[in-house]
Coordinates of C-alpha atoms in Angstrom, one line a residue:
Chain C
D1 CA 96.2 98.9 83.6
A2 CA 98.5 100.2 80.9
G3 CA 97.0 100.1 77.5
I4 CA 98.9 97.4 75.7
T5 CA 97.5 94.5 73.8
Q6 CA 99.1 91.7 71.9
S7 CA 97.5 89.7 69.1
P8 CA 97.1 86.9 68.6
R9 CA 97.4 85.4 72.1
H10 CA 98.0 81.9 70.7
K11 CA 99.1 80.7 67.4
V12 CA 100.1 77.4 65.8
T13 CA 101.8 77.6 62.5
E14 CA 103.8 75.4 60.1
T15 CA 107.5 75.5 59.5
G16 CA 108.3 77.9 56.7
T17 CA 105.3 80.1 56.9
P18 CA 105.4 83.8 57.7
V19 CA 104.0 85.0 60.9
T20 CA 103.2 88.5 62.2
L21 CA 102.6 89.4 65.8
R22 CA 101.1 92.7 66.7
C23 CA 101.6 94.9 69.7
H24 CA 99.3 97.8 70.1
Q25 CA 99.5 100.6 72.7
T26 CA 97.2 103.4 73.7
E27 CA 99.8 105.1 76.0
N28 CA 101.7 107.1 73.4
H29 CA 105.0 105.7 74.8
R30 CA 108.1 106.2 72.8
Y31 CA 109.8 102.8 73.4
M32 CA 108.5 99.5 72.4
Y33 CA 110.2 96.1 72.8
W34 CA 109.8 92.6 71.6
Y35 CA 111.1 89.7 73.8
R36 CA 111.0 86.0 73.7
Q37 CA 110.8 83.9 76.8
D38 CA 112.2 80.4 76.9
P39 CA 112.9 78.2 79.9
G40 CA 116.4 78.8 81.3
H41 CA 116.9 81.9 79.2
G42 CA 114.7 84.5 80.8
L43 CA 113.6 87.3 78.6
R44 CA 115.7 87.9 75.5
L45 CA 115.4 91.1 73.5
I46 CA 114.6 90.5 69.8
H47 CA 114.1 94.0 68.5
Y48 CA 113.1 97.4 69.9
S49 CA 111.9 100.7 68.7
Y50 CA 112.6 104.2 70.0
G51 CA 110.3 106.0 67.7
V52 CA 108.3 105.8 64.5
K53 CA 110.4 104.0 61.9
D54 CA 113.3 103.9 64.4
T55 CA 114.2 100.3 65.3
D56 CA 117.2 98.4 66.3
K57 CA 118.3 94.8 66.8
G58 CA 118.4 93.1 70.2
E59 CA 120.4 90.0 71.2
V60 CA 118.4 87.4 69.3
S61 CA 117.2 89.2 66.1
D62 CA 118.2 86.6 63.5
G63 CA 115.1 85.4 61.7
Y64 CA 112.9 88.3 62.9
S65 CA 112.0 91.7 61.5
V66 CA 110.0 94.5 62.9
S67 CA 108.2 97.6 61.7
R68 CA 106.7 100.6 63.4
S69 CA 104.9 102.9 61.1
K70 CA 102.7 104.4 63.8
T71 CA 103.4 105.2 67.4
E72 CA 100.9 102.8 68.6
D73 CA 101.8 99.7 66.7
F74 CA 104.9 97.5 66.7
L75 CA 104.9 94.5 64.5
L76 CA 107.1 91.5 64.8
T77 CA 107.5 89.3 61.7
L78 CA 109.0 85.8 61.4
E79 CA 109.8 85.7 57.7
S80 CA 109.9 81.9 57.6
A81 CA 109.0 80.3 60.9
T82 CA 111.2 77.5 62.3
S83 CA 110.7 75.2 65.3
S84 CA 113.4 77.0 67.2
Q85 CA 111.1 80.1 67.2
T86 CA 108.5 78.2 69.2
S87 CA 108.3 80.5 72.3
V88 CA 106.3 82.9 74.3
Y89 CA 106.6 86.4 72.9
F90 CA 106.2 89.5 75.0
C91 CA 105.8 93.1 73.9
A92 CA 106.7 95.9 76.3
I93 CA 106.2 99.7 76.2
K94 CA 108.1 102.3 78.2
G95 CA 108.0 106.0 78.6
T96 CA 111.0 108.4 78.0
G97 CA 112.3 108.8 81.6
L98 CA 115.0 106.5 82.7
N99 CA 113.0 105.7 85.8
T100 CA 109.7 104.9 84.1
E101 CA 108.7 101.3 84.3
A102 CA 108.0 99.1 81.3
F103 CA 104.5 97.7 80.9
F104 CA 104.1 94.3 79.4
G105 CA 101.5 92.7 77.2
Q106 CA 99.9 89.4 78.1
G107 CA 102.2 87.5 75.8
T108 CA 101.7 85.4 72.7
R109 CA 102.3 81.7 72.7
L110 CA 103.6 80.7 69.3
T111 CA 104.1 77.1 68.3
V112 CA 105.8 76.2 65.1
V113 CA 105.2 72.6 64.0
Chain M
A1 CA 126.9 96.1 76.1
Q2 CA 124.6 95.6 79.1
K3 CA 124.6 92.3 80.9
I4 CA 122.4 91.2 83.7
T5 CA 123.3 88.1 85.7
Q6 CA 121.0 86.1 88.0
T7 CA 122.6 82.8 88.8
Q8 CA 120.8 81.4 91.9
P9 CA 119.1 78.1 91.4
G10 CA 115.4 77.8 92.4
M11 CA 114.9 78.8 96.0
F12 CA 112.5 77.5 98.6
V13 CA 111.6 79.9 101.4
Q14 CA 109.5 79.4 104.5
E15 CA 106.4 81.6 104.7
K16 CA 107.0 84.8 106.8
E17 CA 110.7 84.6 106.3
A18 CA 112.8 87.0 104.2
V19 CA 114.5 86.1 100.9
T20 CA 117.2 87.8 99.0
L21 CA 117.5 87.5 95.2
D22 CA 120.9 88.3 93.7
C23 CA 121.4 90.5 90.6
T24 CA 124.6 91.7 89.2
Y25 CA 125.0 93.9 86.2
D26 CA 127.6 95.2 83.8
T27 CA 127.6 98.6 82.2
S28 CA 130.1 101.3 81.3
D29 CA 127.4 104.0 81.7
Q30 CA 127.3 106.1 84.8
S31 CA 123.6 106.8 84.6
Y32 CA 121.2 103.8 84.5
G33 CA 118.1 102.4 86.1
L34 CA 117.5 99.0 87.6
F35 CA 114.1 97.3 87.8
W36 CA 112.7 94.1 89.3
Y37 CA 109.7 92.3 87.9
K38 CA 107.7 89.4 89.2
Q39 CA 106.1 86.7 86.9
P40 CA 103.7 84.4 88.6
S41 CA 102.6 81.1 87.1
S42 CA 99.8 82.9 85.3
G43 CA 102.5 84.6 83.1
E44 CA 102.0 88.3 83.4
M45 CA 104.9 90.6 84.2
I46 CA 104.4 92.7 87.3
F47 CA 106.7 95.7 88.1
L48 CA 108.0 95.7 91.6
I49 CA 110.6 98.3 92.3
Y50 CA 113.0 100.7 90.7
Q51 CA 116.5 102.0 91.6
G52 CA 118.4 104.8 89.9
S53 CA 122.1 104.8 89.8
Y54 CA 122.3 108.2 91.4
D55 CA 119.7 107.5 94.1
E56 CA 121.4 107.8 97.4
Q57 CA 118.8 105.7 99.3
N58 CA 118.0 102.1 98.6
A59 CA 114.6 101.8 97.1
T60 CA 111.7 100.3 99.1
E61 CA 108.1 99.5 98.1
G62 CA 106.1 97.8 100.8
R63 CA 107.7 94.4 101.5
Y64 CA 110.2 94.8 98.7
S65 CA 113.5 96.5 99.1
L66 CA 116.5 96.8 96.9
N67 CA 120.0 96.4 98.3
F68 CA 121.9 98.5 95.9
Q69 CA 125.7 98.4 96.0
K70 CA 126.9 100.5 93.1
A71 CA 130.7 99.8 93.4
R72 CA 130.0 96.0 93.3
K73 CA 127.4 96.5 90.5
S74 CA 124.8 94.6 92.4
A75 CA 121.1 95.2 93.0
N76 CA 119.7 92.5 95.1
L77 CA 116.0 92.3 95.8
V78 CA 114.8 91.6 99.4
I79 CA 111.3 90.3 100.0
S80 CA 110.4 90.5 103.6
A81 CA 107.8 88.4 105.4
S82 CA 107.2 86.1 102.4
Q83 CA 103.7 85.1 101.5
L84 CA 102.4 82.2 99.5
G85 CA 101.5 84.6 96.7
D86 CA 105.2 85.5 96.4
S87 CA 105.9 82.2 94.6
A88 CA 107.0 83.3 91.2
M89 CA 109.9 84.0 88.8
Y90 CA 111.7 87.2 89.5
F91 CA 113.6 89.2 86.9
C92 CA 116.1 91.9 87.2
A93 CA 116.4 94.4 84.4
M94 CA 118.5 97.5 83.5
R95 CA 118.4 100.4 81.1
S96 CA 121.3 102.8 80.7
Y97 CA 120.8 106.4 79.9
G98 CA 122.7 106.3 76.6
N99 CA 121.2 103.0 75.5
N100 CA 117.6 102.4 74.4
R101 CA 117.7 98.7 75.3
L102 CA 115.9 97.3 78.4
A103 CA 117.9 94.1 79.2
F104 CA 116.7 91.3 81.5
G105 CA 118.5 88.6 83.4
K106 CA 117.5 85.0 83.3
G107 CA 115.4 85.2 86.4
N108 CA 115.2 83.6 89.9
Q109 CA 112.5 81.1 90.8
V110 CA 111.1 81.4 94.3
V111 CA 108.7 78.9 95.9
V112 CA 107.2 79.9 99.3
I113 CA 106.3 77.0 101.4
P114 CA 103.8 77.1 104.3

């Protein structure tokens, strides 16, 4: 199994509080991605990183920020959580080659109440 | 911008029959890769098959094959001899050479019935 772990796996938080999700890899892969999965929407890209301190926005980046200070860690922060951010969040890692598959973490179920 | 379209409603397929899942994509890049993933009810994402835009042959991996029609920008997944364990959500994804994003479609739900 690819070395990728997400923490926490489950979290319940209150509206307006900050939340940070962590993605940690041991594969030294260049690319890291954060997605959210909601019924009827598939996987939507929030932010991604193509190197240390190199990040870019995805299609649903509003309300989210990311940081990557080390190759192995990619943090997703909800600055002020809202109920619309209740979702399952997946982190993925991918090697450099175009044909390399992406490996996914187990997902984090976040509930904002 | 990359766009992946999967529009089929939920599908029921008889065990041992084949099923085709549609995926169309939109990109202006000439070099790109297409991926299919499976997500069973347990939630994990499982890589199934890859097709490169310059690959001359359609990709195959066991019971999975990819019907790649570059001019039509379609990359349909074919599952042969369906098994009960194939019941899952299936996602099509694409990454272009000049773009760091890995974009996914909305998925196709498949239920295999005995």
